[in-house]
PDB file of C-alpha atoms in Angstrom:
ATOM      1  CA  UNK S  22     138.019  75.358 242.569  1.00 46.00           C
ATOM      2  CA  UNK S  23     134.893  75.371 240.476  1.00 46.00           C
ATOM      3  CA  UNK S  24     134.521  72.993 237.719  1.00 46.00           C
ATOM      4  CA  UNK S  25     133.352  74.115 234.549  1.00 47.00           C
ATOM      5  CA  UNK S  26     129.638  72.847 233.451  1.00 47.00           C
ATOM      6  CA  UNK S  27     129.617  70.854 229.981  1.00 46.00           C
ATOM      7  CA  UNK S  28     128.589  72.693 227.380  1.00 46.00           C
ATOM      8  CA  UNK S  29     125.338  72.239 225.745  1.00 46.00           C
ATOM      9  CA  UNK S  30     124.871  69.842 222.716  1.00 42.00           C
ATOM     10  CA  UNK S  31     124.738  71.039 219.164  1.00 43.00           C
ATOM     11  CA  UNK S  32     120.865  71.284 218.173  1.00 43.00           C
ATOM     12  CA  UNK S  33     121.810  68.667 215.538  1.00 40.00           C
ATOM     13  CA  UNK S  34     124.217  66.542 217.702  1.00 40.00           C
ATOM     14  CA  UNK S  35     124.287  62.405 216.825  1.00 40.00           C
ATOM     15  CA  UNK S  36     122.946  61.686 219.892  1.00 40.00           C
ATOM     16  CA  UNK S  37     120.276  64.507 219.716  1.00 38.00           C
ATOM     17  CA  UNK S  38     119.638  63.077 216.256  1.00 36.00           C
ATOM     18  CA  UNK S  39     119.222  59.848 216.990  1.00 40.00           C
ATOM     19  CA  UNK S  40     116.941  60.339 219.994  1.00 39.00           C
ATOM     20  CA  UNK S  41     114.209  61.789 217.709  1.00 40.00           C
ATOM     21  CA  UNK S  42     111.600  59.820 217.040  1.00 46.00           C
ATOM     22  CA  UNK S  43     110.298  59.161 213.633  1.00 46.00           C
ATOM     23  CA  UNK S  44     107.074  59.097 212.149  1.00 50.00           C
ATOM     24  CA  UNK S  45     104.322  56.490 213.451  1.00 51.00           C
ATOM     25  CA  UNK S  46     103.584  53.957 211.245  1.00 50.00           C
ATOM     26  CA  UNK S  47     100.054  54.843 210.467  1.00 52.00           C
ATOM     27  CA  UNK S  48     101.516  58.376 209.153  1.00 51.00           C
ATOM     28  CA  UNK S  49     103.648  56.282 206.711  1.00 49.00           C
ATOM     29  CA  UNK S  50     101.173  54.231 205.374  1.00 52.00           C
ATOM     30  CA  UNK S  51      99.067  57.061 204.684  1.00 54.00           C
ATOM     31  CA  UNK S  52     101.520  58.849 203.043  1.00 60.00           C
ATOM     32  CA  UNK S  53     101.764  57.296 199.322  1.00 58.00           C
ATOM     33  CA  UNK S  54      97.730  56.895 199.443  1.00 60.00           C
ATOM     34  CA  UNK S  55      97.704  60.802 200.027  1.00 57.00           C
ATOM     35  CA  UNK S  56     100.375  61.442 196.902  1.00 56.00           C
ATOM     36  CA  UNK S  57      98.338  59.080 194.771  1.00 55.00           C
ATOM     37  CA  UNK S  58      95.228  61.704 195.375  1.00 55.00           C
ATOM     38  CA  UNK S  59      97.031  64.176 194.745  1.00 53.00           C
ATOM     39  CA  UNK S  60      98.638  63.161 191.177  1.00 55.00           C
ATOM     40  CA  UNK S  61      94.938  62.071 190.093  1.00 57.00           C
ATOM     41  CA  UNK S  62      93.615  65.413 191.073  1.00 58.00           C
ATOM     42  CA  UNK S  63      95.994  67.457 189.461  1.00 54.00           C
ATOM     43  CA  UNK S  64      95.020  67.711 186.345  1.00 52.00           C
ATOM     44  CA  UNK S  65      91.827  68.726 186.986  1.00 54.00           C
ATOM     45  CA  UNK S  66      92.925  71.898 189.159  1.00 53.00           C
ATOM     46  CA  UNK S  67      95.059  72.659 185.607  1.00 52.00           C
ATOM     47  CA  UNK S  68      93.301  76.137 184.314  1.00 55.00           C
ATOM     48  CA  UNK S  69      93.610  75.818 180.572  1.00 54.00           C
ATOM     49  CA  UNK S  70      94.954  78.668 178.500  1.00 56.00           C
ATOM     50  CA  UNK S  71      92.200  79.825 176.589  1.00 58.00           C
ATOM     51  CA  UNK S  72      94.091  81.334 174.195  1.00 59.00           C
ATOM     52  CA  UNK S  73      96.864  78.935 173.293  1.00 53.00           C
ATOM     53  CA  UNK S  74      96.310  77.695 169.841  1.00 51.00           C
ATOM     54  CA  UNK S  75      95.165  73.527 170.257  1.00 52.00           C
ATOM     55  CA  UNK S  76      97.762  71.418 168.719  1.00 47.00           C
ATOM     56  CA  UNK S  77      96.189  70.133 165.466  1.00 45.00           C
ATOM     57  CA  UNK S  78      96.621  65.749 166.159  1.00 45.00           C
ATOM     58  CA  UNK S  79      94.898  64.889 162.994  1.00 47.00           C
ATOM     59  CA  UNK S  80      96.675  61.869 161.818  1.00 48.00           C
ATOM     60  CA  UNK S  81      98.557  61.114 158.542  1.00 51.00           C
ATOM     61  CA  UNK S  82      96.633  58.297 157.753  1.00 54.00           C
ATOM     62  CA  UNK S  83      93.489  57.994 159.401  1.00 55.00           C
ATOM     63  CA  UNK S  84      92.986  54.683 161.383  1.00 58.00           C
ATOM     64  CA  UNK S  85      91.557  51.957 159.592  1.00 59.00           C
ATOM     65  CA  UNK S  86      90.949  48.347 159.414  1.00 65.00           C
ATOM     66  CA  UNK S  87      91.653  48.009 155.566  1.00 62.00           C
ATOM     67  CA  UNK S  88      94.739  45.903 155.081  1.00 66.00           C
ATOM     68  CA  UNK S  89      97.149  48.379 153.357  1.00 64.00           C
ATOM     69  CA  UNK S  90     100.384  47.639 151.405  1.00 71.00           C
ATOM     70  CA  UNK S  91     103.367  49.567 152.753  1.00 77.00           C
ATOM     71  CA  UNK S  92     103.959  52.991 150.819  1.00 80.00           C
ATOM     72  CA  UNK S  93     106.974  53.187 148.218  1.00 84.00           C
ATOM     73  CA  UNK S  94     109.238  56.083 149.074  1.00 87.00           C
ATOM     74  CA  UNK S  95     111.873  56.582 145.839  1.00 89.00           C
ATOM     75  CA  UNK S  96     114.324  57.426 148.318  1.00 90.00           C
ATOM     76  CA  UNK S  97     116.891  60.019 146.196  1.00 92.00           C
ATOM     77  CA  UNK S  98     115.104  58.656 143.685  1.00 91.00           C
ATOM     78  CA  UNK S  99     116.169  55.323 141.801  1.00 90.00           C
ATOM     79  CA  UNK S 100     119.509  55.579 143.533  1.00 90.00           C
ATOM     80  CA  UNK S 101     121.337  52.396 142.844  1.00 88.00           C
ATOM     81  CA  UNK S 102     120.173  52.595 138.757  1.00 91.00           C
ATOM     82  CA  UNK S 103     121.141  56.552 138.358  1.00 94.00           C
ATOM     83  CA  UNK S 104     123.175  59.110 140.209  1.00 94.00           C
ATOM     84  CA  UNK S 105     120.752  60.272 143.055  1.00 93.00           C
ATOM     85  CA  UNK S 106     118.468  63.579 143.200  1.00 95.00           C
ATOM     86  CA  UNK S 107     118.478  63.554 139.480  1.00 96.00           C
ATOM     87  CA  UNK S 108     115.555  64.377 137.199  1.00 97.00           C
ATOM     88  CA  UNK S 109     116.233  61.351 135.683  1.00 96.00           C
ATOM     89  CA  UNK S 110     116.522  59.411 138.765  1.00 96.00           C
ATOM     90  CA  UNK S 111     113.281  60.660 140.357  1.00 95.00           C
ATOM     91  CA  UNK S 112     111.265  59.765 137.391  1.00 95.00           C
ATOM     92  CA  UNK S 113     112.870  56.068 136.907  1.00 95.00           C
ATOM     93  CA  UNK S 114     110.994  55.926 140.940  1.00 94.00           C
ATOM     94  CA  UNK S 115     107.852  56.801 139.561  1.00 92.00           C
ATOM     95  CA  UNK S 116     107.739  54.588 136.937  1.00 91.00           C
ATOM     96  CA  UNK S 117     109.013  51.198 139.363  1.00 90.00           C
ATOM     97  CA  UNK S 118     105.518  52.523 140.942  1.00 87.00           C
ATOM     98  CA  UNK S 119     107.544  54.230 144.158  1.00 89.00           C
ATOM     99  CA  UNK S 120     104.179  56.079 145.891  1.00 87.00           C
ATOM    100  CA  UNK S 121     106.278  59.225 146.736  1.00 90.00           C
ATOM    101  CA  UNK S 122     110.134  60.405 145.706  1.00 92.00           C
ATOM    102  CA  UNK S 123     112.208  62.058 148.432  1.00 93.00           C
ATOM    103  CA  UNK S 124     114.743  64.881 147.625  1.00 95.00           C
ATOM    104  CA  UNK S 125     117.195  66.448 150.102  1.00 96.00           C
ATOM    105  CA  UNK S 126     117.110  70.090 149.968  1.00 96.00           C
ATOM    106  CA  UNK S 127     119.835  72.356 150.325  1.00 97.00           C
ATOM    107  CA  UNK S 128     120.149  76.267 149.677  1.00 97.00           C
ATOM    108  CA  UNK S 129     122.389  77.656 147.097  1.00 96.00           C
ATOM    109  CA  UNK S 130     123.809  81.739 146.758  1.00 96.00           C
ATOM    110  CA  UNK S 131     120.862  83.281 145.243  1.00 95.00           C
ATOM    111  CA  UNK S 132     118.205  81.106 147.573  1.00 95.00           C
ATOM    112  CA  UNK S 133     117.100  78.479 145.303  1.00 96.00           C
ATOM    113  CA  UNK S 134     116.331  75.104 146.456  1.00 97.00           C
ATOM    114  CA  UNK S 135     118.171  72.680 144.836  1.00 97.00           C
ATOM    115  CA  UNK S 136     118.271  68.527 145.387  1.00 97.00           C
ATOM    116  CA  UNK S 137     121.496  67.689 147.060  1.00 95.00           C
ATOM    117  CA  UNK S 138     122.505  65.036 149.831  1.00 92.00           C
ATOM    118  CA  UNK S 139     125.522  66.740 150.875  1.00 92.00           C
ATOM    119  CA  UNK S 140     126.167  70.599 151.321  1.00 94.00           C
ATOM    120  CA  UNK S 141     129.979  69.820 149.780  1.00 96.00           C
ATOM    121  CA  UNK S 142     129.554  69.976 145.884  1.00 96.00           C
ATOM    122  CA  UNK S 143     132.748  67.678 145.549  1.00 95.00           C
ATOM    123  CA  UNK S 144     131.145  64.304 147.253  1.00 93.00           C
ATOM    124  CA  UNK S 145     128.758  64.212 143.866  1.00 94.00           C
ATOM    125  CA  UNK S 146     129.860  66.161 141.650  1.00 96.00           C
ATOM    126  CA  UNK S 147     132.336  67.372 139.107  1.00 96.00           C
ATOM    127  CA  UNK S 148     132.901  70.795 141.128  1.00 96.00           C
ATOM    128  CA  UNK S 149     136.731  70.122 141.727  1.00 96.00           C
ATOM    129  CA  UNK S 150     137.268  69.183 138.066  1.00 96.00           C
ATOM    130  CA  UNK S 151     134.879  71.223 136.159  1.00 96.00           C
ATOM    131  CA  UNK S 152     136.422  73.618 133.520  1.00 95.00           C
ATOM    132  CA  UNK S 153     140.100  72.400 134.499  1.00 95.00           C
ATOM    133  CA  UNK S 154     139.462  73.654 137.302  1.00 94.00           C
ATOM    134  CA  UNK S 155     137.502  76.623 137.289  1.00 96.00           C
ATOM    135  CA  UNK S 156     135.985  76.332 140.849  1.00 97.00           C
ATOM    136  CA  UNK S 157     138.955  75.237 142.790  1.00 96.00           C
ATOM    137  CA  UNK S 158     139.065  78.629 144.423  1.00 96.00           C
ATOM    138  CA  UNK S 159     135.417  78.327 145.707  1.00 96.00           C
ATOM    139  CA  UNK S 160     136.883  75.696 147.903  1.00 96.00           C
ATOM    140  CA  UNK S 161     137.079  76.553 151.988  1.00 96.00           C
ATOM    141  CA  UNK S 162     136.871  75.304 155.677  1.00 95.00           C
ATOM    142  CA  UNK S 163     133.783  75.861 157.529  1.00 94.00           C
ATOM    143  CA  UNK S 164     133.640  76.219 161.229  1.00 93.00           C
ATOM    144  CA  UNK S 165     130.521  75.344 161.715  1.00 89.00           C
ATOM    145  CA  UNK S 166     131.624  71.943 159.869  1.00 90.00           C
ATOM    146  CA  UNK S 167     134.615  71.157 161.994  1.00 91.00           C
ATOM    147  CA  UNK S 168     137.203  73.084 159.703  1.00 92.00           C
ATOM    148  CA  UNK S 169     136.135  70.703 157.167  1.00 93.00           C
ATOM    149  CA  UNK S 170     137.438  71.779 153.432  1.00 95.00           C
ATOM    150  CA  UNK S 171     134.803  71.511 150.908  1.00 95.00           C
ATOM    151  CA  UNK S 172     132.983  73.327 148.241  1.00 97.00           C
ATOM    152  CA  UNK S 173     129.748  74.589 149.679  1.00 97.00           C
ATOM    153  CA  UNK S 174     126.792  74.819 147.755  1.00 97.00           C
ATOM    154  CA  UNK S 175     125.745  78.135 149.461  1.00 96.00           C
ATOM    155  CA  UNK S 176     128.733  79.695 147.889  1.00 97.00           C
ATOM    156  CA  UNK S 177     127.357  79.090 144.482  1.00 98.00           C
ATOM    157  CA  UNK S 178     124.647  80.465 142.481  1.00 97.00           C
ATOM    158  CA  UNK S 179     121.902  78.680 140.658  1.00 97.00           C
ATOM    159  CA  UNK S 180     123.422  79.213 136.943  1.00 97.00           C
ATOM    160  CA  UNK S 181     127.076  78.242 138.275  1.00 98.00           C
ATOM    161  CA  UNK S 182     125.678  75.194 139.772  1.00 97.00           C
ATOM    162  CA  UNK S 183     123.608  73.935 136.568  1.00 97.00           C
ATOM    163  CA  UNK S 184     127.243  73.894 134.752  1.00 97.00           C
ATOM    164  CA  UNK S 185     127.887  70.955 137.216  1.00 97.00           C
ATOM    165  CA  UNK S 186     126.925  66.841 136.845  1.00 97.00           C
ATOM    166  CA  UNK S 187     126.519  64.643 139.093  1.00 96.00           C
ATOM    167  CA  UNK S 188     127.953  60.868 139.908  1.00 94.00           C
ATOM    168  CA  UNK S 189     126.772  58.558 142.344  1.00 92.00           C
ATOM    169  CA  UNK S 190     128.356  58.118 145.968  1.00 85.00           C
ATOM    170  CA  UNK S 191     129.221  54.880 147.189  1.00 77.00           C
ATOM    171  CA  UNK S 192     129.926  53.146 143.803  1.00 64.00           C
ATOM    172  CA  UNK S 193     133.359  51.849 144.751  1.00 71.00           C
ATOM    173  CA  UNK S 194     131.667  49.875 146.990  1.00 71.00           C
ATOM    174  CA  UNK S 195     129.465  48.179 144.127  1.00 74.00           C
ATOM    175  CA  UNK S 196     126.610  49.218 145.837  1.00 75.00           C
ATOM    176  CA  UNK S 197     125.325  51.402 143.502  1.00 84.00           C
ATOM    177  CA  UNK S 198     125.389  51.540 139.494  1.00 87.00           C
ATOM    178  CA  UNK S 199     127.888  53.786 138.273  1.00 88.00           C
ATOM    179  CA  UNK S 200     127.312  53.759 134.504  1.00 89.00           C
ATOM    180  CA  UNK S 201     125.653  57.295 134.318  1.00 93.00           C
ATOM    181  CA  UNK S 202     127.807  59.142 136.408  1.00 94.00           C
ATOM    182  CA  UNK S 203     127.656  62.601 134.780  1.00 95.00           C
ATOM    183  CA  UNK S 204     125.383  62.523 132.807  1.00 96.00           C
ATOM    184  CA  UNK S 205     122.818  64.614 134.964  1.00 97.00           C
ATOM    185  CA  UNK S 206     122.714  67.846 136.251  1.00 97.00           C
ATOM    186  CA  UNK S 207     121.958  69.245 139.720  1.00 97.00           C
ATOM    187  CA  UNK S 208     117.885  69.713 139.412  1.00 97.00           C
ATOM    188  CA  UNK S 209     115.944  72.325 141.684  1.00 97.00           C
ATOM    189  CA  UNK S 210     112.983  72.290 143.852  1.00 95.00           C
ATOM    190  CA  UNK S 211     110.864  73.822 141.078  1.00 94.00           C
ATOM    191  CA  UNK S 212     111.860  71.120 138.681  1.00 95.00           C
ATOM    192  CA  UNK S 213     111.326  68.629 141.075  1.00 95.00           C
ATOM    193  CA  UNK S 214     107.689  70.226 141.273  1.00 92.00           C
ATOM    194  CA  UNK S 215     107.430  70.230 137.288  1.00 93.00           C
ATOM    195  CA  UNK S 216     108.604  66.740 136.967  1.00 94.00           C
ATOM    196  CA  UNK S 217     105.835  65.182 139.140  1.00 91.00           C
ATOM    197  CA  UNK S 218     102.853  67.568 138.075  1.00 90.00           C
ATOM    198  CA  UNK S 219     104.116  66.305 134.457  1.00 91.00           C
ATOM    199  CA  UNK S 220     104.032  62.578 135.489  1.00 90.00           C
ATOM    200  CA  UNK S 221     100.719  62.752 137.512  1.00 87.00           C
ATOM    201  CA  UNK S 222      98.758  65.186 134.810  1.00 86.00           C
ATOM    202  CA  UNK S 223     100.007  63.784 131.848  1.00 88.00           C
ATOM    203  CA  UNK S 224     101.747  60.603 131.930  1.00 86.00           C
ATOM    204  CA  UNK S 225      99.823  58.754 134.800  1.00 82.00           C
ATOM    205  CA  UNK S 226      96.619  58.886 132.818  1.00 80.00           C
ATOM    206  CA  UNK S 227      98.027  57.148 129.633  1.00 82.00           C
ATOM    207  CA  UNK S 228      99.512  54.001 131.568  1.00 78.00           C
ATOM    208  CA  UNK S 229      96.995  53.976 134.457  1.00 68.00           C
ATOM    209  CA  UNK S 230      96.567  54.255 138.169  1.00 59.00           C
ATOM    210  CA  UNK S 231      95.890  50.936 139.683  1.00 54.00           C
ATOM    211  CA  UNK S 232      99.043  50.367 140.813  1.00 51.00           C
ATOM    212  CA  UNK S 233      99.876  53.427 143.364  1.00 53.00           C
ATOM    213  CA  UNK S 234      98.727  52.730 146.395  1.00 52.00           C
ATOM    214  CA  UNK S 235      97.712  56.265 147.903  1.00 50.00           C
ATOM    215  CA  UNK S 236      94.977  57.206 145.956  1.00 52.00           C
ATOM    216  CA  UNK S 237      96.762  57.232 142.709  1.00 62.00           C
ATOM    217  CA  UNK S 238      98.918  60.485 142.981  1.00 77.00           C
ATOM    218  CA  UNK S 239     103.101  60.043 143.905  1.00 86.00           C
ATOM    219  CA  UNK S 240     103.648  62.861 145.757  1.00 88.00           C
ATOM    220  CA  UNK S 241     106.917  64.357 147.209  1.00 90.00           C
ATOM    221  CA  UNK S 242     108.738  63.728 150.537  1.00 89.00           C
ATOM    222  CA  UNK S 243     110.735  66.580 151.247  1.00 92.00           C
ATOM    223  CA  UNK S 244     114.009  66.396 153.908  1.00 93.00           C
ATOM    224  CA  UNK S 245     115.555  69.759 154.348  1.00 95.00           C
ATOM    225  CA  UNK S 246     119.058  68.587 154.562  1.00 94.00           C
ATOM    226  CA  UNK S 247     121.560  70.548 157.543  1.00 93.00           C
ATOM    227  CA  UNK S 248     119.282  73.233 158.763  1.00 93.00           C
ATOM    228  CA  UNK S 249     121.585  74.504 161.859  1.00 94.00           C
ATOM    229  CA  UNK S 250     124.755  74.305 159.496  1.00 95.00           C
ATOM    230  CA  UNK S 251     123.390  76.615 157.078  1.00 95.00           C
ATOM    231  CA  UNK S 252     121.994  79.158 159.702  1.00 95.00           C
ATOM    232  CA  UNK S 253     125.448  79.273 161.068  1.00 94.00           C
ATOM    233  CA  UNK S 254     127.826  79.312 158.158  1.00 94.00           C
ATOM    234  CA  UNK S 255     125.729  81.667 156.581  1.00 94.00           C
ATOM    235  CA  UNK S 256     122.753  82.795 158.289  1.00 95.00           C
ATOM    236  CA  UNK S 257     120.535  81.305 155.618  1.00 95.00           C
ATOM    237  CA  UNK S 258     117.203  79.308 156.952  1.00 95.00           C
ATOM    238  CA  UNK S 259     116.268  76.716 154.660  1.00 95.00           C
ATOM    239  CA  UNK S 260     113.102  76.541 156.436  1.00 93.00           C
ATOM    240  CA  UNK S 261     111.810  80.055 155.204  1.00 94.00           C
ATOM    241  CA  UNK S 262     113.164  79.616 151.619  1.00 95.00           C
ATOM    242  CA  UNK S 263     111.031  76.419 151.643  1.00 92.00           C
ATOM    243  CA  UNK S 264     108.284  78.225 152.320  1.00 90.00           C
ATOM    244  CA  UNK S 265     108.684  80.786 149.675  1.00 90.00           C
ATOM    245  CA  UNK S 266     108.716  78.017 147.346  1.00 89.00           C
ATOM    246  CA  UNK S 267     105.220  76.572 148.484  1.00 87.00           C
ATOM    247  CA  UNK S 268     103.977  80.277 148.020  1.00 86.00           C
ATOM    248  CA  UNK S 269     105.650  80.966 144.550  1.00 85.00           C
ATOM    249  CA  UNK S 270     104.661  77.049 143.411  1.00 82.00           C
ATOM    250  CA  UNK S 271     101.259  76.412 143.710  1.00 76.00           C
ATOM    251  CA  UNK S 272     100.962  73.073 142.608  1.00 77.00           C
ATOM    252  CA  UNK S 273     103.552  72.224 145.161  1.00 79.00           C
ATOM    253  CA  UNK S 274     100.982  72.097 147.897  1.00 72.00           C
ATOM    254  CA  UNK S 275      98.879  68.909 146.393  1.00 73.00           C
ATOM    255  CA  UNK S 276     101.831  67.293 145.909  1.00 79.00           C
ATOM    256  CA  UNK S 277     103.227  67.081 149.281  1.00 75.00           C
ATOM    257  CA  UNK S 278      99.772  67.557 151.462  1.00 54.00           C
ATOM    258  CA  UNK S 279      97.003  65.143 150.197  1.00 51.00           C
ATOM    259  CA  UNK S 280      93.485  66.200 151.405  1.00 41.00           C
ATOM    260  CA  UNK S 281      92.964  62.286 151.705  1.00 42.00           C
ATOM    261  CA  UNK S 282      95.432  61.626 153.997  1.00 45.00           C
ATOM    262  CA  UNK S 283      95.930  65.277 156.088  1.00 44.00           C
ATOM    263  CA  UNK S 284      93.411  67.388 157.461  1.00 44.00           C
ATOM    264  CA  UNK S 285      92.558  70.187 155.132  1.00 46.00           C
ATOM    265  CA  UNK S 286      93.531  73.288 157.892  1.00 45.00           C
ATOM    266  CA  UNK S 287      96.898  72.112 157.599  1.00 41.00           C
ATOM    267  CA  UNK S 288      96.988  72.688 153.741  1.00 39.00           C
TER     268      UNK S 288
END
């Protein structure tokens, strides 16, 4: 009777495996010296694209060693004295000296900018209430807000929304003043714009401009408030309409790009 040979061993067998021997230890050593070539090297075998546009890294304040004072930012304006992004608010800033004011812009029906921190209407204003009621149909759930109920700004136009006023947020907290709560109206972008050509053309030069501390011009710094929300609820980008406004407000662009402290291609 014939016994059966073993069979052969798997190619990747443990004891195949382990009888392999591994790499000398001159190969190992030369190993990381060989990868650090490489990685210096690199960048040099890097074609650039000639016709990729450079990235533009001039800075917004160029290096210095003059000891500056730390800019002002009237952030909503003079929020804790008056209801914020108010007219009246943003120019209470400027006169406590604030270096730039900062509205939140949001979109509303007819594409006018308007100063806002919240796309609901009801967190600061008198939407729910107005005209016993007038509005109270406007008011819906958004998907792209969670289901959230609330009275959208985007669903209003520009004339419904200067019916409105405005009261502060927070004030049951005592953090803010609530004495002028509504008072004010809803301003837009353009106002905005008016208001601090006004101030710097006309009121700055009666009272001075020692005291700002970027040249002597408060300019504006814009947030545009819930971008993707607005693109989904209603396919409206906030980023274009801002644009339009640059192009249909010329004396927006000195007041938010200063040729002192931005390069002047980016005006």
């Amino acid at each position: 009777m014939r016994t059966a040979s073993p069979p052969h061993s798997p190619p990747f067998s443990p004891s195949h495996f382990h009888s392999r021997r591994g790499p000398s230890s001159r190969s190992l050593a030369a190993r990381p010296i060989f990868i650090l070539l490489l990685l210096l090297l690199l960048p040099a075998l890097v074609v650039p694209d000639s016709t990729k546009k450079p990235i533009n890294r001039c800075p917004l304040r160029p290096s210095s060693d003059i000891d500056r004072p730390p800019l002002v930012l009237g952030h909503r304006g003079a929020s804790f004295h008056i209801p914020e992004h108010t007219l009246a608010s943003y120019r209470l800033a400027l006169e406590l000296g604030a270096d730039y004011i900062e509205p939140d812009l949001v979109p509303c029906k007819d594409g006018t900018l308007v100063a806002i921190h919240s796309a609901d209407l009801n967190v600061t204003s008198d939407v729910h209430t107005y005209n016993n009621g007038e509005f109270q149909s406007r008011a819906r759930q958004s998907p792209a807000n969670d289901n959230e109920w609330g009275y959208y700004v985007h669903d209003f136009t520009w004339d419904e929304l200067q019916k409105l006023r405005v009261r502060q947020r927070v004030s049951e907290s005592g953090a803010r003043y609530d004495g002028y709560d509504y008072l004010f109206g809803i301003p837009s972008f353009a106002q905005i714009v008016d208001l601090l050509h006004e101030w710097n053309t006309r009121e700055l030069p009666l009272i001075g401009r020692s005291g700002l501390k970027r040249g002597g011009v408060p300019g504006a710094y814009v947030e545009l408030k819930r971008s993707a929300f607005f693109q989904e609820d209603a396919g409206i980008s906030i980023a274009d309409l801002f644009l339009d406004e640059l192009a249909s407000h010329p004396k927006a662009s000195d007041l938010l790009f200063d040729h002192v402290t931005l390069c002047d291609d980016l005006r």
